[in-house]
Coordinates of C-alpha atoms in Angstrom, one line a residue:
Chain A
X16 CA -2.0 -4.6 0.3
X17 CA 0.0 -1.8 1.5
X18 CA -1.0 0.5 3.8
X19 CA 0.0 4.0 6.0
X20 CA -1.3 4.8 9.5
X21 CA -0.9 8.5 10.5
X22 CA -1.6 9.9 14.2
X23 CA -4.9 11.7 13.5
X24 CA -4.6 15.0 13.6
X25 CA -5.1 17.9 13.8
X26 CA -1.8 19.0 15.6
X27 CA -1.6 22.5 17.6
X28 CA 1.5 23.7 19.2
X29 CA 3.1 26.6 20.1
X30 CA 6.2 28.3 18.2
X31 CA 9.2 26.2 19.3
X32 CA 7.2 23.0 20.9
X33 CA 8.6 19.6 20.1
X34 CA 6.5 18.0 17.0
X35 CA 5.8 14.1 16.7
X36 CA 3.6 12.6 14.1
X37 CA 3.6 8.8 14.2
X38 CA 3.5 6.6 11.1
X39 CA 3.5 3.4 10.9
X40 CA 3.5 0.9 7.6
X41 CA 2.0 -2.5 6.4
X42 CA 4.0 -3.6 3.3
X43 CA 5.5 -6.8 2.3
X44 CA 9.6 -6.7 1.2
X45 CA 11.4 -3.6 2.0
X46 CA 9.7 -0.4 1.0
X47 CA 11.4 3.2 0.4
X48 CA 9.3 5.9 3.0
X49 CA 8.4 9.3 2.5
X50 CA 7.6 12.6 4.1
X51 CA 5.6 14.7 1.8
X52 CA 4.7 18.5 2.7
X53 CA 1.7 20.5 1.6
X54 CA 2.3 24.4 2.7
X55 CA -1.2 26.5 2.2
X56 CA -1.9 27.3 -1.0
X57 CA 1.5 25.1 -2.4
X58 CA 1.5 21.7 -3.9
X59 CA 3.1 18.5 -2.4
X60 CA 7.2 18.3 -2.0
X61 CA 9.0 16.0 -0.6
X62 CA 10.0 16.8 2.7
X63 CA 12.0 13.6 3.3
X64 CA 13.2 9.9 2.6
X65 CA 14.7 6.7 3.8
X66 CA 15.2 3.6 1.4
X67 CA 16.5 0.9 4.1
X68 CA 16.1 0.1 7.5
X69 CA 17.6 2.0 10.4
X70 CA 18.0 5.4 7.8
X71 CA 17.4 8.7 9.2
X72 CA 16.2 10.8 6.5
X73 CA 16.6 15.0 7.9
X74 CA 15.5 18.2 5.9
X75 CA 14.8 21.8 7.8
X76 CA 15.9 20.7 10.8
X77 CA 12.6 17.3 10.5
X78 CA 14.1 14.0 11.1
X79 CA 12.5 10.3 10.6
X80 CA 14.2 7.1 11.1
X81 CA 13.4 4.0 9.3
X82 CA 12.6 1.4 12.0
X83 CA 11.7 -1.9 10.5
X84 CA 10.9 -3.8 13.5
X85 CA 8.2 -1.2 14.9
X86 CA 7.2 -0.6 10.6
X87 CA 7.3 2.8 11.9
X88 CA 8.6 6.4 10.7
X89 CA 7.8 9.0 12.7
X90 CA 8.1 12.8 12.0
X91 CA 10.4 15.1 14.9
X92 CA 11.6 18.3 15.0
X93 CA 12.8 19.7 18.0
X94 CA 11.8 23.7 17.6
X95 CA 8.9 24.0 15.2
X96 CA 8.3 27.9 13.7
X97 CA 5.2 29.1 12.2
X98 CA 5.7 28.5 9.1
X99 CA 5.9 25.0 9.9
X100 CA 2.2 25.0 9.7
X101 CA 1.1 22.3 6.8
X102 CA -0.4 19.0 6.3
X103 CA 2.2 16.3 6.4
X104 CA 2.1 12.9 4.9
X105 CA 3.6 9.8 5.2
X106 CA 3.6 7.6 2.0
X107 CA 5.7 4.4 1.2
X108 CA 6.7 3.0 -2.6
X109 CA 7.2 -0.5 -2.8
X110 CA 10.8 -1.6 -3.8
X111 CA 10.0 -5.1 -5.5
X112 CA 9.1 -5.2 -8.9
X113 CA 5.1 -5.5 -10.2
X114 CA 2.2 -3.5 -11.9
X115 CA 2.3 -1.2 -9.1
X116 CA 5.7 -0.6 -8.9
X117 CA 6.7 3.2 -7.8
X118 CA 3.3 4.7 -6.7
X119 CA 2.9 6.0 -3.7
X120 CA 0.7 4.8 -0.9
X121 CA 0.0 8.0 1.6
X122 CA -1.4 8.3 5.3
X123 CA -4.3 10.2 5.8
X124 CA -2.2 13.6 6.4
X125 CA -1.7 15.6 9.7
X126 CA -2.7 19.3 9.9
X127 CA -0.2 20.7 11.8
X128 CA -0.8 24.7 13.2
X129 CA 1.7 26.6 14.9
X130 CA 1.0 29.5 17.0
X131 CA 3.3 32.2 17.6
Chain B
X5 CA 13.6 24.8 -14.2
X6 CA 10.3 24.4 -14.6
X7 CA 8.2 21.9 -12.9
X8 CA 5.0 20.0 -13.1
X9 CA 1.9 22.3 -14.9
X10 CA -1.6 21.2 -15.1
X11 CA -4.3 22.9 -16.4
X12 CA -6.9 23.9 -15.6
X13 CA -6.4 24.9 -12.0
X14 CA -9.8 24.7 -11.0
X15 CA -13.1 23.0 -12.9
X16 CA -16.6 23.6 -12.6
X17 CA -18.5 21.3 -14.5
X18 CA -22.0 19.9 -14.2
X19 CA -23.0 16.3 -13.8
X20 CA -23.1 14.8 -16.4
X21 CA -20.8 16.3 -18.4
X22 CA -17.1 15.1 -19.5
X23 CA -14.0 16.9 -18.5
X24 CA -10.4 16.5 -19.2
X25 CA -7.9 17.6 -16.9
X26 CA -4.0 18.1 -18.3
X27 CA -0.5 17.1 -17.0
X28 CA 2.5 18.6 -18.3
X29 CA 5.7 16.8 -16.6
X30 CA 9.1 18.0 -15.9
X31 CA 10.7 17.5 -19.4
X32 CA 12.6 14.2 -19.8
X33 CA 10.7 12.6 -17.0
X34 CA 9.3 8.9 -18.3
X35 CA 7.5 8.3 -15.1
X36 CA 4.0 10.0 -14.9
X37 CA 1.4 9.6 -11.9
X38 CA -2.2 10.8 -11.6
X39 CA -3.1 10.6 -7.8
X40 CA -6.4 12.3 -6.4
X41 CA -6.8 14.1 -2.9
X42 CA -10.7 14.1 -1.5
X43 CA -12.1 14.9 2.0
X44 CA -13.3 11.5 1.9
X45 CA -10.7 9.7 0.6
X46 CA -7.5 11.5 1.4
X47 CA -4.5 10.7 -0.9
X48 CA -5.3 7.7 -3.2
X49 CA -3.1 6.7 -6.8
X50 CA -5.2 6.6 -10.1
X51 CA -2.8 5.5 -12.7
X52 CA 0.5 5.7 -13.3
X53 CA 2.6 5.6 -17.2
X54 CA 6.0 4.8 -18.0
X55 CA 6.5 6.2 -21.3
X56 CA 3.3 6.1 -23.3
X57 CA 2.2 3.1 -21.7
X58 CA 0.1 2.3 -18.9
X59 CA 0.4 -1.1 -17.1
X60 CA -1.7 -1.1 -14.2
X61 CA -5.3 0.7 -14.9
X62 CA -7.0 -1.1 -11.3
X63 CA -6.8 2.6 -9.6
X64 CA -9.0 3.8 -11.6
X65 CA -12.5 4.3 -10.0
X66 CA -14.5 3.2 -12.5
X67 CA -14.9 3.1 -16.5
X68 CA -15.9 6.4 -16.3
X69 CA -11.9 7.4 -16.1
X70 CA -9.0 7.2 -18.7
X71 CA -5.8 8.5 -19.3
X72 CA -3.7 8.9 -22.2
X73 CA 0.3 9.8 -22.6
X74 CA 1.4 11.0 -25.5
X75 CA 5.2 11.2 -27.0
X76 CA 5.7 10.3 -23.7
X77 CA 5.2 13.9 -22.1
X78 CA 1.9 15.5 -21.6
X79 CA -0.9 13.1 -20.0
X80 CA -4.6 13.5 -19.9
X81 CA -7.2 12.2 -17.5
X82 CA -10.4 12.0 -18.9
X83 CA -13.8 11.7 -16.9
X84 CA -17.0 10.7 -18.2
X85 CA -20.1 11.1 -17.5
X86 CA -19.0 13.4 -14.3
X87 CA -20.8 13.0 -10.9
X88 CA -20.8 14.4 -7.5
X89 CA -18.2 12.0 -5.9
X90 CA -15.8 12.8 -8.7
X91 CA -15.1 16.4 -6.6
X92 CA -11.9 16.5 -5.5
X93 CA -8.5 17.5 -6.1
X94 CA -6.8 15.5 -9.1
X95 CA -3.0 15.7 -8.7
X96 CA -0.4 14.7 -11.0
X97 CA 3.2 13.8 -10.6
X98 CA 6.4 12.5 -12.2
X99 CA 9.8 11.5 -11.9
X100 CA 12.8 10.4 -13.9
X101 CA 12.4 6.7 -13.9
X102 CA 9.7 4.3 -12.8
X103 CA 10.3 2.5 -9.2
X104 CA 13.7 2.2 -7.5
X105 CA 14.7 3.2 -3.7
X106 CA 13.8 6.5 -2.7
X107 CA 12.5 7.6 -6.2
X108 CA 11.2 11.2 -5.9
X109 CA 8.0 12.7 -7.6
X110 CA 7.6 15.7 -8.5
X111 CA 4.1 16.6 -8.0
X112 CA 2.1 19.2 -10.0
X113 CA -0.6 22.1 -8.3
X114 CA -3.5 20.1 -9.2
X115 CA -7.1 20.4 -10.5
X116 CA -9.8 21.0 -8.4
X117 CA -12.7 19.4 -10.2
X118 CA -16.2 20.8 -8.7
X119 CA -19.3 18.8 -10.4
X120 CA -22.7 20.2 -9.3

């Protein structure tokens, strides 16, 4: 079945520190990928997306680009702030039809802290 | 506009005992999803509904669990019989149609279900 692999975690860095998480995907066809974002206290938002291969999906200044022949889709920013500080997760959605079709399979999330 | 609300926010409930937790979507969204978030277990998908109807029931953990949609808005998850491993945070999500590249979900605050 499908699966996500996150780096484990967690991530300390200091305010403006380069940030990479690493994800990489098992899935059969081509599947749509996803950056999800949980802020303390907050629920889940989408942080980002890519639906083909060689996409870069970009939101607050976090890019990912959809690499199909690593099945990878790892999380940069080049400055992160404070209130960067969250758990992250990758997740994928399969794209072909089936009784499964559209839910989300997630990493095991990345606690990221950022000291000032 | 408003956005996902479930209810309650948190649960205390004793083992043994059912609970239902509630989903309210974003109006005019057919696609609901019921995920749940555990120390254990991290991010893993329960059920999902397109309209009223539910097609794929395997993430359910056991017969213990059932959902319902009605008028194909609010959505209940219903567990039996509640015991210890059933802690965790139930989530619930939705979006405007089922599937296709890139579809977003919206997700809800959750429920975090306590059973002593």
């Amino acid at each position: 079945g499908d699966s996500v692999t996150q780096m484990e975690g967690p991530v300390t860095l200091s305010e403006e520190a380069f940030l990479t998480i690493n994800c990489t995907y098992t899935a059969t066809g081509y599947p749509s990928l996803f950056w999800y974002v949980q802020y303390p206290g907050e629920g889940l938002q989408l942080l980002l997306k890519a639906t083909k291969a060689d996409d870069k999906g970009s939101n607050k200044g976090f890019e990912a680009t959809y690499r199909k022949e690593t099945t990878s889709f790892h999380l940069e920013k080049g400055s992160v702030q404070v209130s960067d500080s969250a758990v992250y997760f990758c997740a994928l959605t399969a794209n072909a039809g089936g009784t499964s079709y559209g839910k989300l399979t997630f990493g095991q999330g990345t606690i990221l802290t950022v000291h000032p | 506009g408003a956005g996902v609300s479930q209810s309650p926010s948190n649960k205390v409930t004793e083992k043994g005992k059912d609970v239902e937790l509630r989903c309210d979507p974003i109006s005019g969204h057919t696609a609901l999803y019921w995920y749940r978030q555990s120390l254990g277990q991290g991010l893993e998908f329960l059920i999902y509904f397109q309209g009223n109807s539910a097609p794929d029931k395997s993430g359910l953990p056991s017969d213990r669990f059932s959902a319902e949609r009605t008028g194909g808005s609010v959505s209940t998850l219903t567990i039996q019989r509640t015991q210890q491993e059933d802690s965790a945070v139930y989530l619930c999500a939705s979006s405007p149609v089922l599937g296709g590249p890139g579809n977003e979900q919206f997700f809800g605050p959750g429920t975090r279900l306590t059973v002593l």
